Amino acid sequence: MPLDLNRVHMPEQDPAQRRRNFSEVNLGLDAEAARREAARCLYCKRPTCVDGCPVHINIPHFLAALRDGDPDASARRIRQDNSLPAICGRVCPQETQCELACVLNKKGAPIAIGALERFVGDHALRQNLAAERPAAERTEKIAIVGSGPSGLTCAGELRKLGYQVTVFEALHALGGVLTYGIPEFRLSKAKVVQPEIETLRDLGVVFATNAVVGRLATIEELLNAQGFAAVYIATGAGYPQFMGVPGEDLNYVYSANEFLTRINLMEAYRWNAAATPVRVGRRVGVVGGGNTALDAARSALRLPGVEEVHLIYRRSEQEMPARTEEVKHAREEGIIFRLLTAPVAFTGNERGDLAAARCVEMALAEPDASGRRRPVPKPGSEYLLELDSAVIAIGTQANPIIAQTTPGLALTSKGYLQVDEQGRTAMPRVYAGGDIVSGSATVILAMGAGRTAAHAMHFDLTGQKL
Amino acid sequence: MMNNFNIINKNQLSPDVWRYTLSAPDIARKRRAGHFIILRPLADSERIPLTIVSSDQDQGTIDIIFQVVGATTRDLAGLRAGEPVKDLIGPLGHPTEIAKHGTVAMVGGGVGIAPLLPIAQAFRAAGNRLVTILGARARSLLILEQELASISDKVLLTTDDGSAGQKGLVTAALEPLLVAREIDFVMAVGPVPMMKAVADLTRGFGVKTMVSLNPLMLDGTGMCGVCRCQVAGKTRFACVEGPEFDAHQVDFDSLRRRLTMFREEEKARREAKPSGGSHAA
Ligand SMILES: Cc1cc2nc3c(=O)[nH]c(=O)nc-3n(C[C@H](O)[C@H](O)[C@H](O)COP(=O)(O)OP(=O)(O)OC[C@H]3O[C@@H](n4cnc5c(N)ncnc54)[C@H](O)[C@@H]3O)c2cc1C
Ligand SMILES: Cc1cc2nc3c(=O)[nH]c(=O)nc-3n(C[C@H](O)[C@H](O)[C@H](O)COP(=O)(O)OP(=O)(O)OC[C@H]3O[C@@H](n4cnc5c(N)ncnc54)[C@H](O)[C@@H]3O)c2cc1C
Ligand code: SF4
Ligand code: SF4
Ligand code: FES
């Protein structure tokens, strides 16, 4: 049979239309398109795509059921490896993972694994396919701290094993970055994130919002006073970093977390209906080149009154850590890319409102420790970029609350939690994973860590290997 | 930890100032002087920070005192006793560092007198002599005078209009005490211009002064950075690293400017939603 190199095209909203709304950009495949794409797979004996996936999802296994026109079976298969396929299908950097490793990538047409994963995940949610129920109930209570993808995955795995699971979340809403960070136009809260959480609730996971562990109850108290057999810490790396340049305290200079939280969590995108404001003016500058920066830039573009959004990144497009698809979408929507550019100061007016960013152009020198070419300022290249607001999206650090209130934990020099390969911390019965261990990474890695730790907990509590 | 944050008691202290007793047993057990909470009165309100003024572990309650200044505090004032506030987290921030300094001047301005009360009680309990200076625009706006008087060795009042105590600002009452070298430590809580004036005054006398800062806040857990303040030239997140800082290191002008960030939106909201009507779920 000849190779079919017609990779399926993900239907999307037209750029001119979508840049003014917060609805999902990607519209999803229909059943026939999904079946055809799955039929394109070679079902390799040694599927290299699986090696490319950080959690080694058995990709041909779920594709085969799709090819055979049985999406229910496909959903059951993928859920054995990945409890949140509708989410990963949308946000995983497939082009550097499974799709990069697909043999058909050499021919320029890798299987659209992400789009198919999304299709199967959406199918499961639409059909309300019941999640696997615990075979038998266990009496042990387990506490999960943080309701991001890592905590949710760990909760789901443990609940399937029959444990009594409570997820504690500091905010009033569940989902971590999936809810407060990644915008609606990339990941629908109502269609995807909320239903995934409801699935866990149906399974019997208990959620306690408004619970800042460490301040309210400490880890030690959860274990000893409240009778939890074990704790999984998945508090993320949500402590925004600033650049340390003059003028960063001016009004309308936001951290990406603040900006996105106002828009997503506090629903400022509903504009007039929302109590929590966000003010951006006409010209917005976003500093950074990762997913967070692109999400901030594209969110800004969608706010009323915004005319120009400048993405200010100190390296070139090649070095941008964001997903390729987001960069493409951002360009189509009209984000202005100011590459090889860095702000060295912000200047304001007499009221303390931002007026401009003083930018300098950069050149790339030899690679640095991260393997990327190091940007160095070009002498005499400074210029002023007039801005009404700016968003700093240059990364995050470890949140200090758990570390400050849990003396038994071992920390890295940057304040992240130290764990062994299975997610065990220095404290007995305490496990950790996701961004609070790795530093800011990806949804799928955070989920993988949650699953690994759940299995380690089960082993430590029962002696049974999974 | 799944509380219903019911309003157990609702009291009016002055035309715009309310004292609520809220059911929050887990927080009541943990809270210390200097801690605050973040609450959201209704599902469509903002999240705002308020100091825990007192707590009762046996009853499982905490008290807050707040002044109605905008839409959210109005939503809160619109709730009736027996109704819950939608969301509430705490205890947040570092508790006050309590030590025995000798004579401590407790300086409170306006509704800043509310956060001052638990701090004063803690300093008192640690064996300090307290001189309490309370300032307000007018007599009718002075709150908690009795409670503070009962733990203070001396209480001085100042009002803008002279309707109670000395006419003028709190600094006018504080200065002679500093001149007389009567004060070993100062704690000041109130509007930014008041805290700045106190800091400028005590700096000259070399008297250690702490202030409790009141920047805008959103999550209260270190996630958003809106609460960042400039202290000793560094960016500090008041919700996790404060809210109390060394007054002589604080950039009050930055704080004052940042508090005006959403003035237009706040005004529009105040006007758009005339009555903070009670429509809690
Ligand atoms: C804007 C943005 C876009 C992104 N885009 C992508 C993408 O496209 N693809 C991708 O793979 N990755 C993306 N990422 C990264 C990804 O979202 C994270 O790696 C992932 O969410 C980490 O999961 P987590 O569960 O470890 O932590 P988080 O998702 O950060 O969740 C941690 C949760 O713990 C809670 N918490 C913190 N402290 C406490 C406490 N003391 N008590 C109780 N609860 C607490 C927090 O409130 C939060 O809800 C993005 C990140 C951001 C910010
Ligand atoms: C740690 C901390 C503890 C606090 N404790 C108390 C307390 O015990 N009692 C109390 O009444 N208030 C306290 N505040 C202030 C309180 O949070 C604000 O008054 C409240 O957020 C106003 O919300 P609003 O929507 O009603 O008014 P908005 O419409 O948001 O604001 C109305 C006016 O108040 C000003 N304002 C807004 N937020 C603040 C703020 N954080 N501080 C000072 N002025 C502000 C605005 O600039 C504006 O002029 C505290 C603040 C912090 C940070
Ligand atoms: S989880 Fe991510 S990397 Fe793994 S198969 Fe799915 S899309 Fe690819
Ligand atoms: S490598 Fe590509 S073609 Fe081979 S099994 Fe995986 S997805 Fe199919
Ligand atoms: S209030 Fe968000 S970091 Fe302090």
Coordinates of C-alpha atoms and ligand atoms in Angstrom, one line a residue, chain A residues 40-44 47-50 59-60 63 101-104 111 113, ligand 4:
Chain A
R40 CA -3.0 6.5 7.8
C41 CA -0.9 5.1 10.7
L42 CA 1.5 2.3 9.8
Y43 CA 1.0 0.4 13.1
C44 CA 4.8 0.0 13.3
P47 CA 6.3 2.4 17.4
T48 CA 8.8 5.2 17.8
C49 CA 6.0 7.6 18.5
V50 CA 5.5 5.9 21.9
I59 CA -0.5 5.2 20.6
P60 CA -1.1 2.6 17.9
L63 CA -5.4 4.5 17.0
A101 CA 9.2 10.7 16.8
C102 CA 6.6 9.3 14.4
V103 CA 8.3 7.5 11.5
L104 CA 6.1 9.5 9.1
I111 CA 0.2 11.2 12.3
I113 CA -1.6 12.2 17.3
Ligands
SF4_4 S1 5.3 6.0 14.7 FE1 3.7 7.0 13.5 S2 3.1 5.6 12.0 FE2 4.3 4.4 13.5 S3 2.7 3.6 15.0 FE3 3.4 5.6 15.7 S4 1.9 7.0 14.9 FE4 1.7 5.1 13.7

